[in-house]
PDB file of C-alpha atoms and ligand atoms in Angstrom:
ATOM      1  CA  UNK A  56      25.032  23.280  -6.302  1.00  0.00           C
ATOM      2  CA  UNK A  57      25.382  26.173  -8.486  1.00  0.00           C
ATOM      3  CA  UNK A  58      23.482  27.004 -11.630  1.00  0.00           C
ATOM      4  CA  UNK A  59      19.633  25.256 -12.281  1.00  0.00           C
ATOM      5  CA  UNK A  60      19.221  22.047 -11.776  1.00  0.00           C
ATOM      6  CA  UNK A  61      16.535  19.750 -13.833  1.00  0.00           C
ATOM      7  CA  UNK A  62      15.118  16.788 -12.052  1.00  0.00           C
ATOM      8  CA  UNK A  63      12.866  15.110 -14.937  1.00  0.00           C
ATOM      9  CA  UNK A  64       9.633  13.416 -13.303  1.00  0.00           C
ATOM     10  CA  UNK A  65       9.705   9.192 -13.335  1.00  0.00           C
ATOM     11  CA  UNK A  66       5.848   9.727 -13.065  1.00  0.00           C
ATOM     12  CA  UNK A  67       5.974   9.942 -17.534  1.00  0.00           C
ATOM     13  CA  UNK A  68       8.752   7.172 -18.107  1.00  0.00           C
ATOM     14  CA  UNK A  69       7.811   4.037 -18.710  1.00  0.00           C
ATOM     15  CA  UNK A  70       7.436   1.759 -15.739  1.00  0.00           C
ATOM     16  CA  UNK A  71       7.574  -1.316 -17.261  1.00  0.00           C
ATOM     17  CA  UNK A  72      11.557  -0.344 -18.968  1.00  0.00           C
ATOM     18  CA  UNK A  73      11.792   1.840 -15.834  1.00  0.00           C
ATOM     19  CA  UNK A  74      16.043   0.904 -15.855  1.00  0.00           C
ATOM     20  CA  UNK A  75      16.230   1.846 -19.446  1.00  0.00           C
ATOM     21  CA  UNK A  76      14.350   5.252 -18.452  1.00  0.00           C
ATOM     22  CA  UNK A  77      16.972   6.474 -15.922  1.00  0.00           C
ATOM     23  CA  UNK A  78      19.537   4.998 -17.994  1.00  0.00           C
ATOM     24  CA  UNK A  79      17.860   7.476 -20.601  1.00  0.00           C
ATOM     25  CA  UNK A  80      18.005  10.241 -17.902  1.00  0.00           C
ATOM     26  CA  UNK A  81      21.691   9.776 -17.294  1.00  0.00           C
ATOM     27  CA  UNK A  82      22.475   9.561 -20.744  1.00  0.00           C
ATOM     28  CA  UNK A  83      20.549  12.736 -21.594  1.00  0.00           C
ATOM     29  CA  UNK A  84      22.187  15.363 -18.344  1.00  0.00           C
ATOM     30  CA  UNK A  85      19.721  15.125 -15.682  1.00  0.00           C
ATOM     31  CA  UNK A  86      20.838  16.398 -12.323  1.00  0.00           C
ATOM     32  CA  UNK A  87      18.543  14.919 -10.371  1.00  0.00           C
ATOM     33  CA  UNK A  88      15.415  12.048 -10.779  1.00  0.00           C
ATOM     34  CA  UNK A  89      11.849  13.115  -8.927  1.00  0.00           C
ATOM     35  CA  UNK A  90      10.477  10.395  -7.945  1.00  0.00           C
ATOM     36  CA  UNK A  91       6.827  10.831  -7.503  1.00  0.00           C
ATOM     37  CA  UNK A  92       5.074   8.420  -4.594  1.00  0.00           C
ATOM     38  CA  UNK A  93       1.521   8.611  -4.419  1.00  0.00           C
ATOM     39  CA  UNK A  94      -1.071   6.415  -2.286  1.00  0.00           C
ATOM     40  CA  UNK A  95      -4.321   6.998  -4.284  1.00  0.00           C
ATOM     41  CA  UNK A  96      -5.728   8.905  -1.193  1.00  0.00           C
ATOM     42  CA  UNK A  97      -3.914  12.184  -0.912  1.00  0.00           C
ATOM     43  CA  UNK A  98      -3.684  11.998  -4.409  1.00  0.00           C
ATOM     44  CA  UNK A  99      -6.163  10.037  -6.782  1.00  0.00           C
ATOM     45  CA  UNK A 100      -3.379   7.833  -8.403  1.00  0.00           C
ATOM     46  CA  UNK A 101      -1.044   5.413  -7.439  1.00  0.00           C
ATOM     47  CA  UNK A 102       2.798   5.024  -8.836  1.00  0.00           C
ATOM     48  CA  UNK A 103       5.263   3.411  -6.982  1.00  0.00           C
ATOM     49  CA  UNK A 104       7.051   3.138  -3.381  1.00  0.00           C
ATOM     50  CA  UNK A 105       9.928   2.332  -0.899  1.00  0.00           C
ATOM     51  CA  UNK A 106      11.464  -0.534  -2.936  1.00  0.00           C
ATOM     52  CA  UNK A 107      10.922   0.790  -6.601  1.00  0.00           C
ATOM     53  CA  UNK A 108      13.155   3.406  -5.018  1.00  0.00           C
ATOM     54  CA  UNK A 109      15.762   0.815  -2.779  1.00  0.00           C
ATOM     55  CA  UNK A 110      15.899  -0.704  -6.423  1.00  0.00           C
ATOM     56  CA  UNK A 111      16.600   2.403  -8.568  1.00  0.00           C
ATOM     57  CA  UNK A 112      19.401   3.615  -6.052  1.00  0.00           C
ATOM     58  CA  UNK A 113      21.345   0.038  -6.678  1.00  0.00           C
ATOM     59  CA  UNK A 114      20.894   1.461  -9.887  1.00  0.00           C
ATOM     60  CA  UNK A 115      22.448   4.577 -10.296  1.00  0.00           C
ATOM     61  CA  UNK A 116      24.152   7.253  -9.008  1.00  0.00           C
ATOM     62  CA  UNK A 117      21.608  10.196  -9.928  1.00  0.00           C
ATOM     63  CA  UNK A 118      20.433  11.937  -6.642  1.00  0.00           C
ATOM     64  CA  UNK A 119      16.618  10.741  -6.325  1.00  0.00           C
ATOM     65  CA  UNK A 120      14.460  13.475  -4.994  1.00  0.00           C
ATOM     66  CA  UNK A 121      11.494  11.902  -3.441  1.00  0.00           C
ATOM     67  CA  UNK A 122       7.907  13.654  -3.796  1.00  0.00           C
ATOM     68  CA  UNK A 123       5.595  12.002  -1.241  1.00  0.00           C
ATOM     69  CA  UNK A 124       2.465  12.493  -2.181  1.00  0.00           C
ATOM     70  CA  UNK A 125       0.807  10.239   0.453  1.00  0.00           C
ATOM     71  CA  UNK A 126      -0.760  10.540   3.803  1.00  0.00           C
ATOM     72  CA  UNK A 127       0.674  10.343   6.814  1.00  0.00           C
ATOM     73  CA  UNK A 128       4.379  10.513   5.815  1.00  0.00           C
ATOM     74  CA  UNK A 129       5.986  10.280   8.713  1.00  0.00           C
ATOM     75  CA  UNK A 130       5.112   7.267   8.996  1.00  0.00           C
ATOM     76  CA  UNK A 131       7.388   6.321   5.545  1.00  0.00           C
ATOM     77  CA  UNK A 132      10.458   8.886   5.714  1.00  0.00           C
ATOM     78  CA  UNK A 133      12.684   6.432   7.384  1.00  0.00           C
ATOM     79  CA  UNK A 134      11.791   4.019   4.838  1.00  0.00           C
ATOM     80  CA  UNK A 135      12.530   5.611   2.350  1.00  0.00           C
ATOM     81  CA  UNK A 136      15.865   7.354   3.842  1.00  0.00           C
ATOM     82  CA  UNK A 137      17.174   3.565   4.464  1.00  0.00           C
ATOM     83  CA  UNK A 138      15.966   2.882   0.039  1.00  0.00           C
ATOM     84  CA  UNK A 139      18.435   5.640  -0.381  1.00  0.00           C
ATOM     85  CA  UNK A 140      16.705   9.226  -1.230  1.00  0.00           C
ATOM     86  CA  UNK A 141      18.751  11.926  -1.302  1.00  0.00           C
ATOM     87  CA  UNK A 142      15.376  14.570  -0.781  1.00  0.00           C
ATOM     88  CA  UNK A 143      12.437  13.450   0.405  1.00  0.00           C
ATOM     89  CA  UNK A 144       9.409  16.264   0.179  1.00  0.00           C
ATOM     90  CA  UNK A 145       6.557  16.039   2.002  1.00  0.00           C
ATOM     91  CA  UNK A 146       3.344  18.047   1.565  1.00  0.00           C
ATOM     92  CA  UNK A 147       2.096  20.607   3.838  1.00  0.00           C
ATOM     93  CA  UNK A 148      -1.648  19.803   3.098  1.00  0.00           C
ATOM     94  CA  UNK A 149      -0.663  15.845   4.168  1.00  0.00           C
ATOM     95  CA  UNK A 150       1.304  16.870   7.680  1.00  0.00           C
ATOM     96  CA  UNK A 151      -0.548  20.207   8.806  1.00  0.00           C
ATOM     97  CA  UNK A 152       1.197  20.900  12.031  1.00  0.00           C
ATOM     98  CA  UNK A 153       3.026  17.687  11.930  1.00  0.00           C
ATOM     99  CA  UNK A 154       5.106  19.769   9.026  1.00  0.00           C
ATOM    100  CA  UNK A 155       8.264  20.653  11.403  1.00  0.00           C
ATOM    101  CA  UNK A 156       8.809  17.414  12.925  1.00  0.00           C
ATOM    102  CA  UNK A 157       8.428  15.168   9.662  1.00  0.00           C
ATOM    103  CA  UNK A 158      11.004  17.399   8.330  1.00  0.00           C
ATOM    104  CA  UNK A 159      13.236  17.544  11.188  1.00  0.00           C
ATOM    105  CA  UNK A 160      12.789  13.701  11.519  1.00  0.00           C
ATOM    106  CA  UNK A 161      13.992  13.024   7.585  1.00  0.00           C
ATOM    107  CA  UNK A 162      17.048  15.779   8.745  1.00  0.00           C
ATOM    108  CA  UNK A 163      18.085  13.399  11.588  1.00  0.00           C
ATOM    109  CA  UNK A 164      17.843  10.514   8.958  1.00  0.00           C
ATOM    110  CA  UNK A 165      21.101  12.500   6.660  1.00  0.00           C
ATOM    111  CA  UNK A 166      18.518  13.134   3.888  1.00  0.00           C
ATOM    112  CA  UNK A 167      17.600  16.331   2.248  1.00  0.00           C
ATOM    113  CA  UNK A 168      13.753  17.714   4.152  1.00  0.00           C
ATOM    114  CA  UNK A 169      11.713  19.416   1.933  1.00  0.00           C
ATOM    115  CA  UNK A 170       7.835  21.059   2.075  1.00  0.00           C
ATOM    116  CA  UNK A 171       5.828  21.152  -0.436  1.00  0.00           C
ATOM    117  CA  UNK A 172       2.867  23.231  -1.358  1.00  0.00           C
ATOM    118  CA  UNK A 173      -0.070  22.771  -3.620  1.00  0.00           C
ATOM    119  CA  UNK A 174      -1.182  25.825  -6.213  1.00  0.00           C
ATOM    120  CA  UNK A 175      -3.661  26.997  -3.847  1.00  0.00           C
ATOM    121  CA  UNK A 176      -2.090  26.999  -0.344  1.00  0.00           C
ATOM    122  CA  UNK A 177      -0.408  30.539   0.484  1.00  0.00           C
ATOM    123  CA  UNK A 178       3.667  30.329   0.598  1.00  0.00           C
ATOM    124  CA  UNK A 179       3.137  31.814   3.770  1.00  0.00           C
ATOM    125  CA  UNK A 180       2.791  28.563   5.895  1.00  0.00           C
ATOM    126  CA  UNK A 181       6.469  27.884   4.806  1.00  0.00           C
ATOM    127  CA  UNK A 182       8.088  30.659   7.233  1.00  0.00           C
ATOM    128  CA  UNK A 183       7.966  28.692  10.006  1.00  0.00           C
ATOM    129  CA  UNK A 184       9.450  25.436   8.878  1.00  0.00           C
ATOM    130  CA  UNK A 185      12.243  27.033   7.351  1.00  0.00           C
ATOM    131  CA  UNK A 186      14.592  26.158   9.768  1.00  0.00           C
ATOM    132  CA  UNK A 187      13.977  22.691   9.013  1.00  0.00           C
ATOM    133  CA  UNK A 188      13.915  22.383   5.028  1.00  0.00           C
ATOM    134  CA  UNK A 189      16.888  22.304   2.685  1.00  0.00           C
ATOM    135  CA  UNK A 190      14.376  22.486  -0.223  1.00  0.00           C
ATOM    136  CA  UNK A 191      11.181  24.025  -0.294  1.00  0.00           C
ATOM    137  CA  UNK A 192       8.644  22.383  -3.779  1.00  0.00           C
ATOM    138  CA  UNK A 193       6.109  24.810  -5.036  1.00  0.00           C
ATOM    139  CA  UNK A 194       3.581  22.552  -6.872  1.00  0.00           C
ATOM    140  CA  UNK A 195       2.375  24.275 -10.315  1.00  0.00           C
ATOM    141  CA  UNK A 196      -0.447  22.012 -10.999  1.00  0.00           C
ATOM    142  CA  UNK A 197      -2.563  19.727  -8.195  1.00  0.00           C
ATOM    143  CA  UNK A 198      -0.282  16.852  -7.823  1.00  0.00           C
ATOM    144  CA  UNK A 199      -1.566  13.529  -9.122  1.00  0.00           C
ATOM    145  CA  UNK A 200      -0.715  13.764 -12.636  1.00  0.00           C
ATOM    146  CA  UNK A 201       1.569  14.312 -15.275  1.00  0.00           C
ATOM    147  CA  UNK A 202       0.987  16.355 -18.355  1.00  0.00           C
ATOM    148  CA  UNK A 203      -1.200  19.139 -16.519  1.00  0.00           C
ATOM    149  CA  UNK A 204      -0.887  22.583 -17.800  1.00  0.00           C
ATOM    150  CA  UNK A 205       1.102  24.963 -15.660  1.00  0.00           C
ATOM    151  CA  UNK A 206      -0.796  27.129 -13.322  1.00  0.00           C
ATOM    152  CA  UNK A 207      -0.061  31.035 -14.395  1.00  0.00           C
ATOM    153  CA  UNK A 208      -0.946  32.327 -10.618  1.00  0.00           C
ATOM    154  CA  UNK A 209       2.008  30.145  -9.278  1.00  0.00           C
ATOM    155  CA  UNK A 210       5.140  32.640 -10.881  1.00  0.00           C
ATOM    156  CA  UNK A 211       4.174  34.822  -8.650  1.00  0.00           C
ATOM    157  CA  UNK A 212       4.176  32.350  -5.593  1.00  0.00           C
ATOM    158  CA  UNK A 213       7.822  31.395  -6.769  1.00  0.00           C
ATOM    159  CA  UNK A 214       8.950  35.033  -6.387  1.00  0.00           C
ATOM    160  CA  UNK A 215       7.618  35.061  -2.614  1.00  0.00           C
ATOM    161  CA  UNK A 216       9.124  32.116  -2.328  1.00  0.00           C
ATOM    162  CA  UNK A 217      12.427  33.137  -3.181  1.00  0.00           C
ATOM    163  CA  UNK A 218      12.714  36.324  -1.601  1.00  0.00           C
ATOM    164  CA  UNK A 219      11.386  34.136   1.887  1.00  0.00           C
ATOM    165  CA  UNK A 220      14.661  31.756   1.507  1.00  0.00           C
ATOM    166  CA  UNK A 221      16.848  34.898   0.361  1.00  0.00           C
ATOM    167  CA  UNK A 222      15.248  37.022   3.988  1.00  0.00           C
ATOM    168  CA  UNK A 223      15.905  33.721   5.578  1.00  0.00           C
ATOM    169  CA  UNK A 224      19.518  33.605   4.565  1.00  0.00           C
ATOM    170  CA  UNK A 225      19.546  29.602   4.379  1.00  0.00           C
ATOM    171  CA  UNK A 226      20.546  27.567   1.816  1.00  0.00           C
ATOM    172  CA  UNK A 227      17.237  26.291   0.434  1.00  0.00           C
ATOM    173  CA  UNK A 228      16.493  25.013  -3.102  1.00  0.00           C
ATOM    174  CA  UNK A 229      13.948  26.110  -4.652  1.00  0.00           C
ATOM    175  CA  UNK A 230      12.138  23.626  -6.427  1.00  0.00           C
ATOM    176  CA  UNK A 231       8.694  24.083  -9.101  1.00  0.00           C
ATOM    177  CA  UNK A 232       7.406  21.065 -10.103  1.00  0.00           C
ATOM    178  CA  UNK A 233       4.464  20.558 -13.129  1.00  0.00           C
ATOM    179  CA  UNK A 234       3.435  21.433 -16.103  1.00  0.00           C
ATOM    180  CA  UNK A 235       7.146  22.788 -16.768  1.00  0.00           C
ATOM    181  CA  UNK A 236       7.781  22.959 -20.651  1.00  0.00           C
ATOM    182  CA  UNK A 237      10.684  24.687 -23.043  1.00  0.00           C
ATOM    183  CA  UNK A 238       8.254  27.459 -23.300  1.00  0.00           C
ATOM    184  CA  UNK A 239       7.202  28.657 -19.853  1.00  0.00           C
ATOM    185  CA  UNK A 240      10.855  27.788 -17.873  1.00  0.00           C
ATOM    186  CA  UNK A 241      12.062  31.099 -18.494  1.00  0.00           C
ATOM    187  CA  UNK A 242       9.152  32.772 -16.425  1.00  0.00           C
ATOM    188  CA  UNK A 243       9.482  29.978 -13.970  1.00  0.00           C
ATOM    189  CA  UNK A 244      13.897  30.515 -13.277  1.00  0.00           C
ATOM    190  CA  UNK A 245      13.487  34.467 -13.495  1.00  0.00           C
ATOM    191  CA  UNK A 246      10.931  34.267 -10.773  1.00  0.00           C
ATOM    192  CA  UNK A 247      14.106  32.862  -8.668  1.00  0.00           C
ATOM    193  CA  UNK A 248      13.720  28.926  -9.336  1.00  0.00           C
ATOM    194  CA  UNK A 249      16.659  26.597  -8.570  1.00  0.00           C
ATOM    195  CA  UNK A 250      15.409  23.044  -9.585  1.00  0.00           C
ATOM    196  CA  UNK A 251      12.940  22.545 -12.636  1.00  0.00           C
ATOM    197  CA  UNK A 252      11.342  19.329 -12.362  1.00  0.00           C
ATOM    198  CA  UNK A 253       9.915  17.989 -15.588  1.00  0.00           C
ATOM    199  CA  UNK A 254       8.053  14.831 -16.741  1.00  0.00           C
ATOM    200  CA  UNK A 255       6.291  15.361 -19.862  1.00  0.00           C
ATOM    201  CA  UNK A 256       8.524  17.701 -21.337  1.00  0.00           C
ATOM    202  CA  UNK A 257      11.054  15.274 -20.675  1.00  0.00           C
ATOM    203  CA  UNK A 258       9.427  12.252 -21.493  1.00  0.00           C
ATOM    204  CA  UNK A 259       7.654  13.268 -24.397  1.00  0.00           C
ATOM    205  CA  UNK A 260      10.444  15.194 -26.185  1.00  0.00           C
ATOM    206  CA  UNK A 261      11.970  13.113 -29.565  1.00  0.00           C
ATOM    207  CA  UNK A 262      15.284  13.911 -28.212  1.00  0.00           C
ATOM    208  CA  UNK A 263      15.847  13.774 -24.008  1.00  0.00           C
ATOM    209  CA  UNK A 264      18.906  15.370 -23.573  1.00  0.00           C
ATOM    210  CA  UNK A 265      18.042  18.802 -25.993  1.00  0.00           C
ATOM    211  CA  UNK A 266      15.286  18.611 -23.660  1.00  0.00           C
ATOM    212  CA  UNK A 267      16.881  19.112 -20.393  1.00  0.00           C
ATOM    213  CA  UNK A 268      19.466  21.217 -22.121  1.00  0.00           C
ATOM    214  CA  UNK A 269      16.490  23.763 -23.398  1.00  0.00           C
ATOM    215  CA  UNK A 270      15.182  23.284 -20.066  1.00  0.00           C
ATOM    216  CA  UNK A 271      18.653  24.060 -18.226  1.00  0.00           C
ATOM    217  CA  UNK A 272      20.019  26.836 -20.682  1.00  0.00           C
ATOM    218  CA  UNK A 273      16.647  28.956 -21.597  1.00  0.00           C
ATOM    219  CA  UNK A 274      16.280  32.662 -19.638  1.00  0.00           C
ATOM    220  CA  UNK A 275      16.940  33.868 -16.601  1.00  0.00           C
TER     221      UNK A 275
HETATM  222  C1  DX5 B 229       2.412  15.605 -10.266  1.00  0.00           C
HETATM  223  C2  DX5 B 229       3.890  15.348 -10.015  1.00  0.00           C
HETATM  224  C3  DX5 B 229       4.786  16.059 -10.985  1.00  0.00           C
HETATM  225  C4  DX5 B 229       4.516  15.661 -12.452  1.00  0.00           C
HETATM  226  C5  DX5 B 229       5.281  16.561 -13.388  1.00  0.00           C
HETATM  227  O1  DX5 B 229       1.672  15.180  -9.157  1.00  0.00           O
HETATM  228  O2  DX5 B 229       4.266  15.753  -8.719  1.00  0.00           O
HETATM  229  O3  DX5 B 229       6.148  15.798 -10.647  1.00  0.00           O
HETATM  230  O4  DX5 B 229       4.906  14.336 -12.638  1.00  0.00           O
HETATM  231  O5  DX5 B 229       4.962  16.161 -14.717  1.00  0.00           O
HETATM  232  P1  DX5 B 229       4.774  17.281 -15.860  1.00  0.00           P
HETATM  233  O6  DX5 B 229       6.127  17.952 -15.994  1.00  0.00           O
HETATM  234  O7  DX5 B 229       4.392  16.503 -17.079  1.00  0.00           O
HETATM  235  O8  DX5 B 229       3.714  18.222 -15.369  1.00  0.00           O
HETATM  236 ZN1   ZN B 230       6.387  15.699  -8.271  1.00  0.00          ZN
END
């Protein structure tokens, strides 16, 4: 996939339309939909799970990119392979040395295998599972919620980050997810982002698709 991609965040539509949402999503040029799973333990909410997602996939044809933000996700990667994600990421802080082999195990399931890190934990813990991921997340606030403010400290996480995958010479996407808006993306894509994911500024915008497309088309 050439070119950024935008992945607006299901976490800020509304649940209870949740087919007129990605309806909404196709309808306004997103790439990809990030679905965010959390268990209210790793993370101290609760959204949705395996058959929220087995029903959007009926749904449409918009690659989902699965964010687990749950414990022990291992446990749920075939699960959620067999609902139909396309990605599924799962957190370093949730797996610890468990990382390689969730990720290899969602490989050997034909989906995407992607780590993700919070704001705090050093990009450094990546290099080793490289060989594994076809997408690494950088979180830019503490998962949980949507509408955070983006953490500053993280540009700077993005550019080690990217010059990791470039050293690496594997074709990884790049993914920053939270507090994303029309007004920091630039910083965020020059640092060497490939997919923006984006609730709020999604979500909350009057009109969807010159979201995404001020998303998609600003710097870099
Ligand atoms: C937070 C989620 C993010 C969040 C992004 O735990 O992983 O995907 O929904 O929403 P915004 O763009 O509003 O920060
Ligand atoms: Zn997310």
């Amino acid at each position: 996939m050439s070119g950024i991609q935008i992945a607006p965040s299901l976490l800020s539509a509304d649940f209870a339309v949740m087919w007129e949402e990605i309806a909404s999503m196709e309808r306004a040029g997103a790439d990809l939909l990030h679905c965010d799973v959390m268990d209210g333990v790793f993370v101290p909410n609760i959204t949705f799970g395996i058959k929220m997602v087995a029903d959007m996939h009926k749904r449409t044809a918009l690659p989902l990119d699965c964010h687990l933000m749950i414990v022990e996700p291992w446990k749920y990667v075939q699960a959620f392979a067999e609902a139909g994600a396309r990605y599924i990421t799962v957190h370093f802080e949730a797996c610890g040395e468990r990382l390689a082999e969730t990720l290899q195990k969602i490989r050997s399931l034909g989906v995407g295998a992607g780590a993700v890190i919070n704001p705090d934990t050093p990009v450094s813990v990546l290099e080793p599972v490289l060989p594994f991921c076809d997408m690494v997340l950088l979180m830019s606030v503490f998962p949980g919620f949507g509408g955070q403010k983006y953490i500053g400290s993280v540009t700077e996480k993005i550019g080690q980050a990217r010059r990791m995958i470039d050293r690496s010479g594997r074709k990884i996407l790049l993914e920053v997810d939270g507090g994303i808006t029309a007004s920091n993306v630039s910083e965020v894509k020059a640092a060497g982002a490939d997919v923006i994911v984006a609730g709020s500024a999604v979500f909350g915008a009057a009109d969807r698709r010159v979201a995404i497309a001020a998303l998609r088309g600003a710097g870099k």
